[in-house]
Every structure is written in structure tokens, then in C-alpha cells.
Amino acid sequence: MTVNSGNRLKVLYSREEIEAAINRLAEKIALEYRGRNPVLIGVLKGSFIFMSDLVRRLDFPLEMEFVRLSSYGSSTESSGKIKLEHSVKTTIKGKDVLVVEDIVDTGLSLTFLMDYLKKKKPATLKLCCLMDKPSRRKAPVTIHYSGFIVPDQFLVGYGLDYAEQYRNLPDICILEGEK
Ligand code: IMP
Ligand code: MG
């Protein structure tokens, strides 16, 4: 893929490694949620590919919702200011809710979102993220299902962007020259 000048892509996790990680996550999630008709809430835009691969490995009834948060502009640093651009449209009161996120970095977005969802009184509220970047955490987040612990590098692909580019890469790559 053509990259912006000054940037280089290096594969961190191949599509096969991602698939294996999602299979492991799906097995664990199925053990806990089968028969409970959970609501999976994907966090747009980053989690759209992860969400679609994950739910296709869950062979039991479930519902899906999406929320949209904004914090990152086109830069690689979180502003820390989180806004809910699009919320859940069905009631989640009394339901088993699993939030599906691409990556937890500072933890600011997820802290905001989990607090917001908690107020809607779900029966249970848990978090599944494909990647956890613990080195940059500013707010503690409990992650119940995590695919990879990743290094402090800026990652793109498999839904993750840099200035809205690279979401369509099938592998997760380090964007060298950015951090
Ligand atoms: P937070 O810093 O934990 O609030 O992360 C907010 C959002 O920033 C994540 O859900 C991602 O969508 C995005 N993000 C964090 N780290 C990266 C990265 O390395 N590459 C691309 N997006 C990222
Ligand atoms: Mg995200």
C-alpha cells in the first residue's frame, strides 16, 4: 500500500495471528454469554472490522449496537476530551452488555463510555478489546477480554486509522515515523 511520505508500515500482527486471537476471544465470550442474548456494543469507527469478525464466530443469539465517540482528531494524541456522537438506540437496562473496542490506549474514551453505559443499568457490563496498550494509560480500565498487549507504537490497519487512512489494511501494522 502507498504510504504518506516519511511513514513506513511494518506488520506487527498478520491477518492469521489476528484470526487466531479472535478465535480465542470468541471461545471465551461464548462460554460466558451463550443463552444470555447479550448486547454487543461496537465503538465506531475503529472497531468495525473487529466487531464484524468477532460476531461471526459467536453462534448464539445476540444483539448489536454501535456508539461513536470523538476524541482523536487527525493527530495521534488523544485530546482527552470525549464526546458521544452517536449513542445506543435500544434499551440496555437489565441486559448483559459487552463493549467491543479496537484498542485501549490512555483509557479516557472507555472510562467515559463505561460510566455512561453504567448509568443505563445493564445487568452486566464488560469490555472486550482487541488490543491493550497499557504503557500509555491515564485512566484505569478493567478489560475482561483482551486479544493482544501491544507496545507503545502507533498502529494502523484492521480498522485503526491515521488521519482516516489505513483502516482497510488486513494486518495490524506499526506506522513508523509516527508515535
Ligand atoms: P484512548 O486513548 O484509550 O481513549 O483511545 C481512544 C481511541 O484512540 C481508541 O479507541 C482508538 O480508536 C484510537 N487509538 C488509540 N491508539 C491508537 C493507535 O495506536 N492507532 C490508531 N488509533 C488508536
Ligand atoms: Mg476505538
Short mmCIF file of C-alpha atoms and ligand atoms in Angstrom, two decimals:
data_model
loop_
_atom_site.label_atom_id
_atom_site.label_comp_id
_atom_site.label_asym_id
_atom_site.label_seq_id
_atom_site.Cartn_x
_atom_site.Cartn_y
_atom_site.Cartn_z
CA MET A 1 0.00 0.00 0.00
CA THR A 2 1.19 3.52 -0.76
CA VAL A 3 2.03 5.44 2.39
CA ASN A 4 2.44 9.12 3.13
CA SER A 5 5.99 10.34 2.66
CA GLY A 6 8.01 9.90 5.82
CA ASN A 7 5.86 6.97 7.02
CA ARG A 8 6.60 3.28 6.71
CA LEU A 9 4.41 0.30 7.58
CA LYS A 10 5.72 -2.72 9.43
CA VAL A 11 3.45 -5.69 10.12
CA LEU A 12 3.00 -6.27 13.86
CA TYR A 13 0.21 -8.87 13.69
CA SER A 14 -0.61 -10.69 10.48
CA ARG A 15 -4.17 -11.48 9.46
CA GLU A 16 -3.58 -15.09 10.54
CA GLU A 17 -2.45 -14.00 14.01
CA ILE A 18 -5.47 -11.70 14.28
CA GLU A 19 -7.78 -14.55 13.28
CA ALA A 20 -6.28 -16.85 15.91
CA ALA A 21 -6.65 -14.16 18.59
CA ILE A 22 -10.29 -13.58 17.65
CA ASN A 23 -11.00 -17.31 17.75
CA ARG A 24 -9.60 -17.43 21.28
CA LEU A 25 -11.66 -14.42 22.35
CA ALA A 26 -14.83 -15.82 20.75
CA GLU A 27 -14.45 -19.13 22.61
CA LYS A 28 -14.21 -17.37 25.95
CA ILE A 29 -17.06 -15.00 25.16
CA ALA A 30 -19.28 -17.89 24.07
CA LEU A 31 -18.66 -19.69 27.35
CA GLU A 32 -19.92 -16.69 29.29
CA TYR A 33 -22.65 -15.28 27.06
CA ARG A 34 -24.32 -18.20 25.27
CA GLY A 35 -28.01 -18.27 26.17
CA ARG A 36 -28.00 -14.73 27.61
CA ASN A 37 -28.84 -12.79 24.43
CA PRO A 38 -26.15 -10.17 25.14
CA VAL A 39 -25.91 -6.76 23.52
CA LEU A 40 -22.53 -6.21 21.91
CA ILE A 41 -21.72 -2.53 21.55
CA GLY A 42 -19.07 -1.70 18.97
CA VAL A 43 -17.19 1.58 19.30
CA LEU A 44 -17.01 3.30 15.93
CA LYS A 45 -15.15 3.68 13.78
CA GLY A 46 -12.11 1.70 14.89
CA SER A 47 -13.86 -1.49 15.99
CA PHE A 48 -15.99 -2.10 12.91
CA ILE A 49 -13.82 -4.82 11.40
CA PHE A 50 -13.06 -6.48 14.73
CA MET A 51 -16.77 -6.45 15.63
CA SER A 52 -17.78 -7.99 12.32
CA ASP A 53 -15.20 -10.77 12.57
CA LEU A 54 -15.97 -11.43 16.24
CA VAL A 55 -19.77 -11.69 15.94
CA ARG A 56 -19.48 -14.12 13.04
CA ARG A 57 -17.69 -16.51 15.37
CA LEU A 58 -20.42 -16.31 18.01
CA ASP A 59 -23.09 -18.87 17.10
CA PHE A 60 -25.82 -17.89 19.55
CA PRO A 61 -28.46 -15.14 19.68
CA LEU A 62 -27.13 -11.67 20.42
CA GLU A 63 -27.89 -8.06 19.62
CA MET A 64 -25.60 -5.42 18.20
CA GLU A 65 -25.38 -1.71 18.76
CA PHE A 66 -22.80 0.89 17.83
CA VAL A 67 -21.68 4.05 19.53
CA ARG A 68 -19.48 6.75 18.16
CA LEU A 69 -17.07 8.68 20.34
CA SER A 70 -14.86 11.51 19.32
CA SER A 71 -11.57 12.42 20.92
CA TYR A 72 -8.84 11.91 18.39
CA GLY A 73 -8.67 14.48 15.62
CA SER A 74 -6.30 13.72 12.82
CA SER A 75 -3.38 13.56 15.19
CA THR A 76 -2.05 10.54 17.04
CA GLU A 77 -2.56 12.02 20.52
CA SER A 78 -5.86 11.90 22.39
CA SER A 79 -7.19 15.33 23.30
CA GLY A 80 -8.69 13.82 26.46
CA LYS A 81 -11.99 15.44 25.63
CA ILE A 82 -14.52 12.77 24.82
CA LYS A 83 -17.88 13.35 23.21
CA LEU A 84 -20.62 10.87 22.39
CA GLU A 85 -21.57 11.48 18.76
CA HIS A 86 -23.96 8.54 18.44
CA SER A 87 -25.49 6.53 21.28
CA VAL A 88 -27.26 3.17 21.63
CA LYS A 89 -30.74 3.15 20.18
CA THR A 90 -32.29 0.25 22.12
CA THR A 91 -32.69 -0.09 25.87
CA ILE A 92 -29.85 -1.90 27.58
CA LYS A 93 -31.42 -1.85 31.03
CA GLY A 94 -31.22 -5.31 32.60
CA LYS A 95 -29.25 -6.73 29.66
CA ASP A 96 -25.81 -8.27 29.50
CA VAL A 97 -23.68 -5.73 27.69
CA LEU A 98 -20.28 -6.33 26.16
CA VAL A 99 -18.43 -3.33 24.74
CA VAL A 100 -16.23 -4.16 21.75
CA GLU A 101 -13.29 -1.81 21.22
CA ASP A 102 -10.29 -1.87 18.92
CA ILE A 103 -7.62 -0.59 21.28
CA VAL A 104 -7.39 0.82 24.79
CA ASP A 105 -4.68 3.43 24.89
CA THR A 106 -4.97 6.23 27.50
CA GLY A 107 -8.24 4.65 28.65
CA LEU A 108 -10.00 8.02 28.62
CA SER A 109 -12.59 7.08 25.97
CA LEU A 110 -13.50 3.81 27.63
CA THR A 111 -13.71 5.32 31.10
CA PHE A 112 -16.16 7.84 29.70
CA LEU A 113 -18.16 5.22 27.81
CA MET A 114 -18.34 2.65 30.61
CA ASP A 115 -19.51 5.33 33.07
CA TYR A 116 -22.12 6.47 30.58
CA LEU A 117 -23.40 2.92 29.95
CA LYS A 118 -23.39 2.02 33.65
CA LYS A 119 -25.97 4.74 34.25
CA LYS A 120 -28.34 2.90 31.92
CA LYS A 121 -28.37 0.00 34.41
CA PRO A 122 -27.37 -3.04 32.35
CA ALA A 123 -27.40 -6.37 34.25
CA THR A 124 -23.69 -6.75 33.49
CA LEU A 125 -21.20 -4.55 31.67
CA LYS A 126 -17.90 -5.88 30.38
CA LEU A 127 -15.22 -4.88 27.93
CA CYS A 128 -13.58 -6.79 25.11
CA CYS A 129 -10.73 -5.11 23.27
CA LEU A 130 -8.56 -6.50 20.52
CA MET A 131 -5.53 -4.56 21.74
CA ASP A 132 -4.38 -3.18 25.05
CA LYS A 133 -1.61 -0.54 25.09
CA PRO A 134 -1.06 -0.33 28.88
CA SER A 135 2.05 1.85 28.74
CA ARG A 136 0.05 4.97 27.97
CA ARG A 137 -2.82 4.54 30.41
CA LYS A 138 -4.08 7.74 32.08
CA ALA A 139 -7.31 6.30 33.49
CA PRO A 140 -7.60 2.73 34.82
CA VAL A 141 -9.83 0.49 32.73
CA THR A 142 -10.87 -3.06 33.55
CA ILE A 143 -10.50 -5.18 30.43
CA HIS A 144 -12.33 -8.51 30.64
CA TYR A 145 -11.26 -9.91 27.26
CA SER A 146 -8.11 -8.77 25.51
CA GLY A 147 -6.52 -10.07 22.31
CA PHE A 148 -3.03 -8.56 22.34
CA ILE A 149 -0.92 -6.46 24.68
CA VAL A 150 0.76 -4.04 22.30
CA PRO A 151 3.88 -1.86 22.56
CA ASP A 152 3.80 1.94 22.71
CA GLN A 153 3.76 2.46 18.98
CA PHE A 154 1.21 3.96 16.66
CA LEU A 155 -0.76 1.19 14.98
CA VAL A 156 -2.87 1.19 11.86
CA GLY A 157 -4.89 -1.35 9.91
CA TYR A 158 -7.71 -3.75 10.72
CA GLY A 159 -9.96 -0.76 11.46
CA LEU A 160 -7.36 1.53 13.04
CA ASP A 161 -6.55 4.73 11.23
CA TYR A 162 -4.08 7.52 10.97
CA ALA A 163 -5.92 10.62 9.72
CA GLU A 164 -8.67 8.29 8.42
CA GLN A 165 -6.22 6.32 6.28
CA TYR A 166 -5.13 2.67 6.54
CA ARG A 167 -8.32 1.26 8.16
CA ASN A 168 -8.59 -1.18 5.26
CA LEU A 169 -5.22 -2.88 5.80
CA PRO A 170 -5.88 -6.56 6.61
CA ASP A 171 -2.92 -6.74 9.02
CA ILE A 172 -2.15 -4.61 12.08
CA CYS A 173 0.90 -2.51 11.27
CA ILE A 174 3.21 -0.13 13.05
CA LEU A 175 3.18 3.25 11.36
CA GLU A 176 6.84 4.14 11.61
CA GLY A 177 7.62 7.82 11.70
CA GLU A 178 4.54 8.49 13.92
CA LYS A 179 4.04 7.95 17.61
P1 IMP B 1 -7.91 6.09 24.38
O1 IMP B 1 -6.63 6.88 24.37
O2 IMP B 1 -7.79 4.83 25.20
O3 IMP B 1 -9.06 6.96 24.81
O4 IMP B 1 -8.17 5.63 22.90
C1 IMP B 1 -9.09 6.24 22.08
C2 IMP B 1 -9.13 5.69 20.69
O5 IMP B 1 -7.98 6.14 20.02
C3 IMP B 1 -9.09 4.17 20.52
O6 IMP B 1 -10.31 3.56 20.67
C4 IMP B 1 -8.60 4.08 19.08
O7 IMP B 1 -9.69 4.16 18.20
C5 IMP B 1 -7.66 5.28 19.00
N1 IMP B 1 -6.26 4.82 19.13
C6 IMP B 1 -5.53 4.61 20.24
N2 IMP B 1 -4.30 4.17 19.95
C7 IMP B 1 -4.26 4.08 18.60
C8 IMP B 1 -3.26 3.63 17.67
O8 IMP B 1 -2.13 3.21 18.00
N3 IMP B 1 -3.61 3.70 16.35
C9 IMP B 1 -4.84 4.14 15.92
N4 IMP B 1 -5.79 4.53 16.76
C10 IMP B 1 -5.51 4.50 18.09
MG MG B 2 -11.64 2.86 19.17
#
